[in-house]
mmCIF file of C-alpha atoms in Angstrom:
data_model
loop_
_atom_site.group_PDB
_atom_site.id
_atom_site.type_symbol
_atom_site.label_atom_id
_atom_site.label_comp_id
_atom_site.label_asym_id
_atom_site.label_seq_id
_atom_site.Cartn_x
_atom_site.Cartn_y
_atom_site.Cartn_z
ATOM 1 C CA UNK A 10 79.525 19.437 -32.909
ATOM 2 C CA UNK A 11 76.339 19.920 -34.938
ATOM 3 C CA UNK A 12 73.630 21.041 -32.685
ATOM 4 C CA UNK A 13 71.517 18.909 -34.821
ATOM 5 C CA UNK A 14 73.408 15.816 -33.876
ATOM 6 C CA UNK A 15 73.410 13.839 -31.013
ATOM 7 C CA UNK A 16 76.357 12.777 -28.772
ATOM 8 C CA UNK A 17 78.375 9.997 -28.609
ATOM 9 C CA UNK A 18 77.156 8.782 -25.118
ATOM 10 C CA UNK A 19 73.493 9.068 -26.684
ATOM 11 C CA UNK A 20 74.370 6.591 -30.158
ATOM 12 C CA UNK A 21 76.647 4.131 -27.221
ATOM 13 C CA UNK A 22 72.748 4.517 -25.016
ATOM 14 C CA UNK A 23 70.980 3.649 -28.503
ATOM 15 C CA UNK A 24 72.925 0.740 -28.972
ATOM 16 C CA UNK A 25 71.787 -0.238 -25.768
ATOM 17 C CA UNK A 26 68.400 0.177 -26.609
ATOM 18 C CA UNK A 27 68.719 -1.943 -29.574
ATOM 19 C CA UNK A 28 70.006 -4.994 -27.301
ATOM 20 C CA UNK A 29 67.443 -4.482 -24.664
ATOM 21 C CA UNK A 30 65.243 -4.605 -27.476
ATOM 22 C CA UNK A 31 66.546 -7.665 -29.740
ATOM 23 C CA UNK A 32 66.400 -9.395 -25.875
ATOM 24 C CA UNK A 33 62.946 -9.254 -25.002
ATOM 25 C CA UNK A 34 61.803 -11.469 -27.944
ATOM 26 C CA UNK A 35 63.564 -14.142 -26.342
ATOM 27 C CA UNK A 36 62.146 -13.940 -22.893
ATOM 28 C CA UNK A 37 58.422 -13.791 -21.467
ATOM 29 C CA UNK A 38 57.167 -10.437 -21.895
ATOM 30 C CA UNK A 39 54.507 -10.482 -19.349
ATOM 31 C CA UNK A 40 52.959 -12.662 -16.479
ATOM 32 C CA UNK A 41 49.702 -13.373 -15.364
ATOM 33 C CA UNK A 42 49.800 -15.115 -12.048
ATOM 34 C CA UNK A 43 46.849 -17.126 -10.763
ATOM 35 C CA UNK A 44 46.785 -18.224 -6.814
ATOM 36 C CA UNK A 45 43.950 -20.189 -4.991
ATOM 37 C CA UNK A 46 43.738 -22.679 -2.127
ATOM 38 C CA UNK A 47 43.423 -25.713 -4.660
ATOM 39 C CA UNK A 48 46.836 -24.490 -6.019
ATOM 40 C CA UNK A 49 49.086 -23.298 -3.115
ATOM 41 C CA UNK A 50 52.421 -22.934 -5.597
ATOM 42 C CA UNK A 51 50.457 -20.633 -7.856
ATOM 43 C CA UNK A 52 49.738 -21.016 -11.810
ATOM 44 C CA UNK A 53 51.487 -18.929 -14.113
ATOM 45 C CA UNK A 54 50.871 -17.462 -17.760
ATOM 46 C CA UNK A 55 53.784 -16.281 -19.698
ATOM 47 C CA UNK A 56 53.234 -14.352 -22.604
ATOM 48 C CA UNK A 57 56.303 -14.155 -25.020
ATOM 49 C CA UNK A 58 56.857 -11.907 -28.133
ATOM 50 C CA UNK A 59 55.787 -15.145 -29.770
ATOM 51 C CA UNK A 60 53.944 -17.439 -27.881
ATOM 52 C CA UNK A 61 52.224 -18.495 -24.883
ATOM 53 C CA UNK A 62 54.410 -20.123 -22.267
ATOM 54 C CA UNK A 63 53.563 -21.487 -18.649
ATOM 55 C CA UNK A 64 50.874 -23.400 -17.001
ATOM 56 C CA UNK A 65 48.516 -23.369 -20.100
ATOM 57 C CA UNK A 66 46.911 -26.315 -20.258
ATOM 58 C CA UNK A 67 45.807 -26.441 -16.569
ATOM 59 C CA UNK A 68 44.390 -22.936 -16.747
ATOM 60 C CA UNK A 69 42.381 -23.909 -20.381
ATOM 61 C CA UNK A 70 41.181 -26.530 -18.072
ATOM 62 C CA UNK A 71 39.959 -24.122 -15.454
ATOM 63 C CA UNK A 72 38.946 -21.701 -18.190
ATOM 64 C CA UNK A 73 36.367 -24.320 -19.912
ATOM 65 C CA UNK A 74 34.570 -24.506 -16.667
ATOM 66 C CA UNK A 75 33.685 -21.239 -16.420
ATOM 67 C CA UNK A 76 32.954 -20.678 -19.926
ATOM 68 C CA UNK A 77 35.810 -18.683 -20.787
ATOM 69 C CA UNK A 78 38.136 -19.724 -24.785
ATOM 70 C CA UNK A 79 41.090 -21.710 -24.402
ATOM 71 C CA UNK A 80 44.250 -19.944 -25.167
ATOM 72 C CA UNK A 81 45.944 -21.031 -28.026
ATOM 73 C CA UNK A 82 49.260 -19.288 -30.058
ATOM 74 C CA UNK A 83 47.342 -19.710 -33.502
ATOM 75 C CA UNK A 84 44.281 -17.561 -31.966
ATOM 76 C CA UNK A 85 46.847 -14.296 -31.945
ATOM 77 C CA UNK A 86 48.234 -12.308 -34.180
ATOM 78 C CA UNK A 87 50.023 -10.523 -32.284
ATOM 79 C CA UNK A 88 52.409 -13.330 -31.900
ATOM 80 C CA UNK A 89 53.160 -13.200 -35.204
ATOM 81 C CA UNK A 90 53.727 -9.712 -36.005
ATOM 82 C CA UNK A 91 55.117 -8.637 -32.908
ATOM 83 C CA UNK A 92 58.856 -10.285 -33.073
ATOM 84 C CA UNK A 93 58.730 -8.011 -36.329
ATOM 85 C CA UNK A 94 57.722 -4.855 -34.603
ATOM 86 C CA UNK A 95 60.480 -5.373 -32.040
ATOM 87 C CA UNK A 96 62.982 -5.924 -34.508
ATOM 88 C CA UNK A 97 62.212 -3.014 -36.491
ATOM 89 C CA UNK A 98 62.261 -0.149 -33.606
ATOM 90 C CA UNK A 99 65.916 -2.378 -32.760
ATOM 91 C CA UNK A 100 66.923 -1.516 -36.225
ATOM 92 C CA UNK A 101 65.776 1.833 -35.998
ATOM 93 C CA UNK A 102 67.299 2.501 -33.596
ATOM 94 C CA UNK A 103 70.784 1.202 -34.524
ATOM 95 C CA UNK A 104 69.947 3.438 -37.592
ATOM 96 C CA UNK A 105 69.550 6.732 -35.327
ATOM 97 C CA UNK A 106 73.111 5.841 -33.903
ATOM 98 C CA UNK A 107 74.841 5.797 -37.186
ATOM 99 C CA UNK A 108 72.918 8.797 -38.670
ATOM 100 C CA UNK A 109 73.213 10.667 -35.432
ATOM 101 C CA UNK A 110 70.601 13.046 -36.161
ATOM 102 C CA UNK A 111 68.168 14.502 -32.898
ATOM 103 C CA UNK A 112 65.073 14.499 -34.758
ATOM 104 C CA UNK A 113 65.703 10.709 -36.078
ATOM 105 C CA UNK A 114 65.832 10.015 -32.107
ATOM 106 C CA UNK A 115 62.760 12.117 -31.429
ATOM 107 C CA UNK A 116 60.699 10.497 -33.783
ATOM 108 C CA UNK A 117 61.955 6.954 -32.318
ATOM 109 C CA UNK A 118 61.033 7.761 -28.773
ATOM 110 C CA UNK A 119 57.427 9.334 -30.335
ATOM 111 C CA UNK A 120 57.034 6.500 -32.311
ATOM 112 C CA UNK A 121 57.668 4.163 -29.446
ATOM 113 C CA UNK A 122 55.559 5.616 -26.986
ATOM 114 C CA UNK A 123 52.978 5.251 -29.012
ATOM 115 C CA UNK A 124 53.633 1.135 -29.879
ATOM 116 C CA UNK A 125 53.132 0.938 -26.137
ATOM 117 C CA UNK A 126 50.257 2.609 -25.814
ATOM 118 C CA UNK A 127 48.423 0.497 -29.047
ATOM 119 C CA UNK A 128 50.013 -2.491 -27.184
ATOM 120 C CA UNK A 129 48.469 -1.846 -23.568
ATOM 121 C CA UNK A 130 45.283 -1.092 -25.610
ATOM 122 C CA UNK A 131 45.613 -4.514 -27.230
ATOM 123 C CA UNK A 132 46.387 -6.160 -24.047
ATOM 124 C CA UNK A 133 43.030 -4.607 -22.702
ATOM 125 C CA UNK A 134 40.566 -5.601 -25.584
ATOM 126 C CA UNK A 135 42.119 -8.819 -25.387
ATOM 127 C CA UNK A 136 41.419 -9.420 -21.464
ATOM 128 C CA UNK A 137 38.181 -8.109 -22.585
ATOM 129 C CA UNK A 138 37.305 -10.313 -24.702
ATOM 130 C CA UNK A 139 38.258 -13.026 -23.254
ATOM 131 C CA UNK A 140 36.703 -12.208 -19.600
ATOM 132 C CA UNK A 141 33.552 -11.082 -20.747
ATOM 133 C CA UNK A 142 32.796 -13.415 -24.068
ATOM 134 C CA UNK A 143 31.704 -16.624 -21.732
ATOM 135 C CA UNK A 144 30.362 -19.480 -23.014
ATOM 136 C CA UNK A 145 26.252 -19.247 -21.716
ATOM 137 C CA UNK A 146 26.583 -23.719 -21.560
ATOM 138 C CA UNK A 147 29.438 -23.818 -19.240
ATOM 139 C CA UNK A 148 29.329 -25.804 -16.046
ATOM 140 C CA UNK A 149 30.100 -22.490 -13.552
ATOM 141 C CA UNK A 150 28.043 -20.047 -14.500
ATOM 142 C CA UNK A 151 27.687 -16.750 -11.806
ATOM 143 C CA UNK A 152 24.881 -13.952 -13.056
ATOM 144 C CA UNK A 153 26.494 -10.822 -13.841
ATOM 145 C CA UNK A 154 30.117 -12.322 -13.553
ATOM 146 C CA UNK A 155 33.126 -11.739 -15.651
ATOM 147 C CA UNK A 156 36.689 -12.862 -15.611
ATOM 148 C CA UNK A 157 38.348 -10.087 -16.901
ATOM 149 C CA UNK A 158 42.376 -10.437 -15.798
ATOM 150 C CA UNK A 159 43.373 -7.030 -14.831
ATOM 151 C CA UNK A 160 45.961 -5.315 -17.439
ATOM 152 C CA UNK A 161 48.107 -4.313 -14.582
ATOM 153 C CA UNK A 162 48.082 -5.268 -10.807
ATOM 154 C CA UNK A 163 45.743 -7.258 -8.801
ATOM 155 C CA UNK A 164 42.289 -8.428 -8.982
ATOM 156 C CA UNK A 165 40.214 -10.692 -7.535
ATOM 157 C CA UNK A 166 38.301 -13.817 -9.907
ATOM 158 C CA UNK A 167 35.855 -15.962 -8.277
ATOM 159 C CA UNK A 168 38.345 -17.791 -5.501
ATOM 160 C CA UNK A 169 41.921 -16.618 -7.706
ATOM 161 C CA UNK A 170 43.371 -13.919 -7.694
ATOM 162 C CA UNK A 171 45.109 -12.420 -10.923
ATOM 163 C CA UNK A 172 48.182 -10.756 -10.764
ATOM 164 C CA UNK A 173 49.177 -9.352 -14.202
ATOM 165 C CA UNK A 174 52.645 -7.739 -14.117
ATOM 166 C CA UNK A 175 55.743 -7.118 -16.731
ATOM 167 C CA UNK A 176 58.265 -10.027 -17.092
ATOM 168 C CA UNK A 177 61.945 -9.635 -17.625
ATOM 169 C CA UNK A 178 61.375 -9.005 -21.471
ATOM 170 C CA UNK A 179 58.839 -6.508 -20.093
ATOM 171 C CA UNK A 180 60.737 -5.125 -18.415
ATOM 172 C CA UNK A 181 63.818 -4.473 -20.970
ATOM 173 C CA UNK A 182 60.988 -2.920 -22.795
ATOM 174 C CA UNK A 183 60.238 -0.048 -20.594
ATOM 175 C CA UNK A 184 64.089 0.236 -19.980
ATOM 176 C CA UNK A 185 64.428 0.629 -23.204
ATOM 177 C CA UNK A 186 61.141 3.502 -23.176
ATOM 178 C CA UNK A 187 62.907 4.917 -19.952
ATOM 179 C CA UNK A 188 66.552 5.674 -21.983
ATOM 180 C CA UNK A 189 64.507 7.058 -24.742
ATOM 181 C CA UNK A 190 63.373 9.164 -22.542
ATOM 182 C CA UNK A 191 66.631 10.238 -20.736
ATOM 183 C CA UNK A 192 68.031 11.075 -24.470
ATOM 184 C CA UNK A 193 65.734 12.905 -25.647
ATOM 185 C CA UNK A 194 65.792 15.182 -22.216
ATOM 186 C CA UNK A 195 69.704 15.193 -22.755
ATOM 187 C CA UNK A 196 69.368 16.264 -26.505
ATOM 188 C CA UNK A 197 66.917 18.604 -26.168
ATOM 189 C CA UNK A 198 68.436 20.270 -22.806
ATOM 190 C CA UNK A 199 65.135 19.999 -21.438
ATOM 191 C CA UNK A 200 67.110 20.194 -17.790
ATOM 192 C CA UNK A 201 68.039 23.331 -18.702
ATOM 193 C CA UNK A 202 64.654 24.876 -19.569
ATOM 194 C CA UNK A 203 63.471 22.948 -16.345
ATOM 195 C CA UNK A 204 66.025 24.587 -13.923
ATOM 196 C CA UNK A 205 65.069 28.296 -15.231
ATOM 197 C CA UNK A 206 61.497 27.571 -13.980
ATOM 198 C CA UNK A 207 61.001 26.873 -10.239
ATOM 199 C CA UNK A 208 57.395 26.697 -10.651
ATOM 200 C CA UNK A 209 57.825 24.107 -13.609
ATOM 201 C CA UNK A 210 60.210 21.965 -10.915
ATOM 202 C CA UNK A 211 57.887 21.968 -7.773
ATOM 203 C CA UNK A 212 55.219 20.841 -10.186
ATOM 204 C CA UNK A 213 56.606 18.241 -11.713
ATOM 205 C CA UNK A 214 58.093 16.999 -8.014
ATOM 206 C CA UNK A 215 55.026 17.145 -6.971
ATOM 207 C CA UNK A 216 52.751 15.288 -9.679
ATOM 208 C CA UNK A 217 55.850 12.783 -9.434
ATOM 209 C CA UNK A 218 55.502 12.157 -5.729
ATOM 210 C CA UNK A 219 51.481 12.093 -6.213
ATOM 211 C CA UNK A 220 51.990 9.441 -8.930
ATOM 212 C CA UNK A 221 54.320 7.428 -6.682
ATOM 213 C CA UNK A 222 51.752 7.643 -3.291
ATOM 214 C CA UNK A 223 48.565 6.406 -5.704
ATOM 215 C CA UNK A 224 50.141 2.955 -5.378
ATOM 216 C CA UNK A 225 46.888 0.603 -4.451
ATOM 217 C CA UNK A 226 46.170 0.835 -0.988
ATOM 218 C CA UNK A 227 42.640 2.538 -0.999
ATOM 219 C CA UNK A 228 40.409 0.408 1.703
ATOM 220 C CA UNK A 229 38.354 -2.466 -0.351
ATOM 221 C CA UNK A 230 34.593 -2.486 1.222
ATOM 222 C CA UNK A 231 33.829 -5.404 3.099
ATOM 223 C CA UNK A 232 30.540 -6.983 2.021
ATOM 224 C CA UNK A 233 29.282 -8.366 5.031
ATOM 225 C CA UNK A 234 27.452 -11.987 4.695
ATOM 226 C CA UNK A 235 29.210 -12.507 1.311
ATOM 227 C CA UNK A 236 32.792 -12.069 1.488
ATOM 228 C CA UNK A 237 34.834 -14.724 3.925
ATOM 229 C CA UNK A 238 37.763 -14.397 6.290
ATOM 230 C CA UNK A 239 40.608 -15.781 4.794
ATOM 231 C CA UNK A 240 42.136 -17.039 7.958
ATOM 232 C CA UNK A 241 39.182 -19.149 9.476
ATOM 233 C CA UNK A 242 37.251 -18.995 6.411
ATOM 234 C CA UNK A 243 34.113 -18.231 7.907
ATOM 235 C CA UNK A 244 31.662 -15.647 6.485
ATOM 236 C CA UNK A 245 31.995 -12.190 8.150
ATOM 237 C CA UNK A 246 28.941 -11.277 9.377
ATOM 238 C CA UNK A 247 29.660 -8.333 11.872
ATOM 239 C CA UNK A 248 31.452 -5.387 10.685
ATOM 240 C CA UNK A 249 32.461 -4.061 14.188
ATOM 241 C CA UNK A 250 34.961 -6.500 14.499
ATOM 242 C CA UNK A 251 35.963 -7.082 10.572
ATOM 243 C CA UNK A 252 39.667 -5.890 9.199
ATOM 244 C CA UNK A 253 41.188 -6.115 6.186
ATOM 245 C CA UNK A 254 45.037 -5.783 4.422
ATOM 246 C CA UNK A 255 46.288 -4.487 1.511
ATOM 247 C CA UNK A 256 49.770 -6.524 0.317
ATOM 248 C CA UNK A 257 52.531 -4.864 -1.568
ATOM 249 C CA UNK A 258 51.191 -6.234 -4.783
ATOM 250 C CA UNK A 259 47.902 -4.726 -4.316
ATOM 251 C CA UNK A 260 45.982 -8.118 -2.935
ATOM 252 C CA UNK A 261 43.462 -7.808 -0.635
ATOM 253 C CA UNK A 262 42.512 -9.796 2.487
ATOM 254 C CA UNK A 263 39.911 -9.935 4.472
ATOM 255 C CA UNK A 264 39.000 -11.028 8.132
ATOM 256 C CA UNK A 265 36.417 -11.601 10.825
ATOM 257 C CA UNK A 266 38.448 -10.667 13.908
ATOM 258 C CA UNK A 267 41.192 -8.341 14.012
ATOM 259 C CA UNK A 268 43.221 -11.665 15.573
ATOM 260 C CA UNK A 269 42.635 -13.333 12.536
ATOM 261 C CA UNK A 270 44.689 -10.896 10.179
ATOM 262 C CA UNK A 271 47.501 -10.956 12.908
ATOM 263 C CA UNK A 272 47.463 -14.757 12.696
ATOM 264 C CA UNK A 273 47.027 -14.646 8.908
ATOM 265 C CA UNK A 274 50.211 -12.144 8.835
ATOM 266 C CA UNK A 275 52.146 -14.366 10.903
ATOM 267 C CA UNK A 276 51.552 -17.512 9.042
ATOM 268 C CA UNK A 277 52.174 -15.791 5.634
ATOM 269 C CA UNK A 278 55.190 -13.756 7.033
ATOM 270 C CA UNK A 279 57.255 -14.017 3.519
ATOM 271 C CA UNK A 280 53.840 -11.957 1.873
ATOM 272 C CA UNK A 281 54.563 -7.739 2.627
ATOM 273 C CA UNK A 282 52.105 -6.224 3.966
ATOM 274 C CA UNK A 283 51.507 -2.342 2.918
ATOM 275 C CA UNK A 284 48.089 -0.948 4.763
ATOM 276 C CA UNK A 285 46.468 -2.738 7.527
ATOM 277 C CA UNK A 286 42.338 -1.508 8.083
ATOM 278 C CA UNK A 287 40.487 -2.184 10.977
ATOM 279 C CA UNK A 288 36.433 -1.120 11.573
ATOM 280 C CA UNK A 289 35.510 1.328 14.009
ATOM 281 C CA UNK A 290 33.505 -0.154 16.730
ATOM 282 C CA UNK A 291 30.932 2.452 16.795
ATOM 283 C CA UNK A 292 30.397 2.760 13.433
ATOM 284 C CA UNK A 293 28.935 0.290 10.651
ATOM 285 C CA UNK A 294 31.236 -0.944 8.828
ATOM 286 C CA UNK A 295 33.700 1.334 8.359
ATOM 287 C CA UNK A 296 36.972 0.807 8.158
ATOM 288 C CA UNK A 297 39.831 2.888 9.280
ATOM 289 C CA UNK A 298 43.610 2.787 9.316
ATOM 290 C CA UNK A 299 45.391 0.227 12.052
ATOM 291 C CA UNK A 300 47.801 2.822 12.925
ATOM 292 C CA UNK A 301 45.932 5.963 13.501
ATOM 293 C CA UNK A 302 42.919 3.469 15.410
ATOM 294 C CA UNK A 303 42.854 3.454 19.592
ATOM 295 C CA UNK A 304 42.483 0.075 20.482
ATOM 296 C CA UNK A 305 40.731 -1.735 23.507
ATOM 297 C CA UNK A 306 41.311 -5.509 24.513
ATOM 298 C CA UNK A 307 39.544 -7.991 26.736
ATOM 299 C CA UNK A 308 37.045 -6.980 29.489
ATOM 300 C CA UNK A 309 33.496 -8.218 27.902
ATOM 301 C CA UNK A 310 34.638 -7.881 24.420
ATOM 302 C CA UNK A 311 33.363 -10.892 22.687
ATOM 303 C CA UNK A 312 34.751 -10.882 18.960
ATOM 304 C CA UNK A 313 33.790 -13.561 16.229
ATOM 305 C CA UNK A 314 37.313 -15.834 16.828
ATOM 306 C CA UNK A 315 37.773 -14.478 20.563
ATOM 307 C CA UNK A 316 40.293 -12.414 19.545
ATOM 308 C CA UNK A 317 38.979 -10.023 22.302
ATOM 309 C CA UNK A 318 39.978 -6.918 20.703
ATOM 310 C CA UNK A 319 38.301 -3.623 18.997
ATOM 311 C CA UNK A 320 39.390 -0.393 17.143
ATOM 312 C CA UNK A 321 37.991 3.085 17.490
ATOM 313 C CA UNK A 322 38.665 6.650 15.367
ATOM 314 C CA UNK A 323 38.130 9.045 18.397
ATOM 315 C CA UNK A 324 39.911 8.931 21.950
ATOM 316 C CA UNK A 325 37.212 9.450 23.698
ATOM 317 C CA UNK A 326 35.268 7.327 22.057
ATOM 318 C CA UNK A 327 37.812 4.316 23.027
ATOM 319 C CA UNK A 328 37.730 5.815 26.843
ATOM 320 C CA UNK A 329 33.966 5.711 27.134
ATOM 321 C CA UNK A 330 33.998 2.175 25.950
ATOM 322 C CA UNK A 331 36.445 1.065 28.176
ATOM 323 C CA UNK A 332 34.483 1.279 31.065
ATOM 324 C CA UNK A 333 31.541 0.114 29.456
ATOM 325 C CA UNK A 334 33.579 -3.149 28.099
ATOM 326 C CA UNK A 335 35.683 -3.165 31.163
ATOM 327 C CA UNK A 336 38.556 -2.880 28.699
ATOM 328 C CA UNK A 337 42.103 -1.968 28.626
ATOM 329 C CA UNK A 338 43.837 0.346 26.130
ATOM 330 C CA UNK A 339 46.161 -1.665 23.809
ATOM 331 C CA UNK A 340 48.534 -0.276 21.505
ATOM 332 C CA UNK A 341 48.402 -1.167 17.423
ATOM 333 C CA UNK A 342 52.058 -2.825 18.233
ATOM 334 C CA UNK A 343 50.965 -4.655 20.797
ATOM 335 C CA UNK A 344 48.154 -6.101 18.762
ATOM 336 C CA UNK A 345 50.552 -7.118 16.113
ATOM 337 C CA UNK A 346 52.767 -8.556 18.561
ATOM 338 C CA UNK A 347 50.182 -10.824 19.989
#
């Protein structure tokens, strides 16, 4: 064969592409998911290749309050022209199949790449715009506040929290990105070059595992006399006692007394759970890991809730206060147990 031509796996992959990518204009592209105490099911946005789907009205509601537009199909462009844009990298790339030529695939997957990049750009001036542009007359007005969704992940907004993530035409999307990706390695033989350089190997093994461990589970301050536990709901005032967890999607929760996180856990058990924080007793505020922290319960501990338990960095540190506190050492898995 033509080294200039690609394979016949690679046009049977492009083909697939082209479905994947005919697909996603039929199906939500991405969700925005909105969950507060007021609405225990959740509110969802859907945002097809051509419209907005989902709870719409109720969030415009919500939005008016707080100053922020209401979201409307005719306000976007985007939802016009991008059915169009789909279909044409579909066509193209049924067109790379039948001409079978590498650099034709090439210039698809660079010419791709860079519709999603333009597009996540979009995305972000649009969330922008919309979180930060706030009507100065509306009813809820907080100084210095904007409700800027995130473009990816979690944030908190107000009492909601936002959780903006890919939807199944997304999804076929960045499948479709992802074989791209695999063809042009395959056409180029760029396993080939790889394997000849260890040093190239370890490094890319090693920004890949890097990119993998960055997933959100950095510690999220606790401001004491402003933020609330959301167990008991009462203000956390003392940060010996305070904890906090990080869930799988990147939420954060917060609590008074390490009991109420355990009880929180418990009550939520269907939510995952990635990083559990606790403070350190003889520091100020500062949180630490649950499962590297040395734990002390009962004795003359008196926490917030009467959870009767506290967390400490050092070893020592725990043994000096448990004869102080008249204490006894408890394990993290006990704690969780309780």
């Amino acid at each position: 064969m033509n080294n200039s031509n690609i394979s016949t796996l690679s046009k049977v992959m492009l083909l697939l592409v082209m479905v994947l990518l005919v697909s996603s204009v039929f199906v939500p592209m991405w969700r925005i998911e909105l969950s507060a105490p007021q609405y225990p099911e959740g509110l969802v946005l859907q945002l097809h290749a051509n419209k907005i789907g989902g709870d719409v009205e109720i969030i415009n509601g919500l939005n008016h309050y707080i100053g922020m537009k209401t979201l409307h199909k005719e306000d976007f462009i985007e939802f016009t022209v991008l059915p169009y844009i789909i279909g044409f990298f579909a066509l193209c790339a049924l067109v790379v199949a039948v001409v079978a030529k590498k650099k034709g695939l090439y210039a698809l997957f660079i010419s791709f790449i860079l519709f999603g990049i333009l597009a996540a750009v979009d995305f972000y001036r649009w969330n922008y715009e919309y979180g930060h542009n706030l009507d100065p007359n509306a009813a809820i007005r907080v100084p210095g506040m904007s409700y800027q969704p995130p473009l990816i992940g979690y944030k908190q907004l107000l009492n909601f929290g936002a959780y903006s993530i890919p939807d199944s035409g997304g999804w076929m999307l960045i499948a479709s990105g992802f074989l791209l990706f695999l063809l042009v390695i395959k056409e180029a033989n760029l396993l080939q070059r790889f394997k000849k350089s260890s040093t190239t190997t370890a490094l890319f093994v090693f920004l890949s595992l890097s990119f993998f461990s960055c997933a959100k589970t950095e510690v999220v301050p606790i401001k004491l006399n402003v933020d609330t536990c959301d167990f008991c709901k009462m203000t956390i005032a003392d940060g010996k006692y305070a904890a906090e967890v990080i869930t799988e999607k990147g939420r954060v929760y917060k609590f008074d007394d390490f009991m109420c996180m355990v009880h929180y856990g418990k009550e939520n058990s269907n939510t995952k759970m990635t990083t559990y924080y606790v403070n350190d007793y003889t520091q100020d505020n500062v949180l630490i890991t649950a499962e590297t922290a040395f734990f002390l319960s009962g004795g003359t501990i008196q926490s917030p809730m009467r959870g009767g338990i506290i967390a400490f960095s050092s070893e020592n540190d725990a043994k000096e206060f448990e004869i102080k506190l008249k204490a006894k050492p408890v394990t993290w898995e006990a704690v969780i147990a309780k």
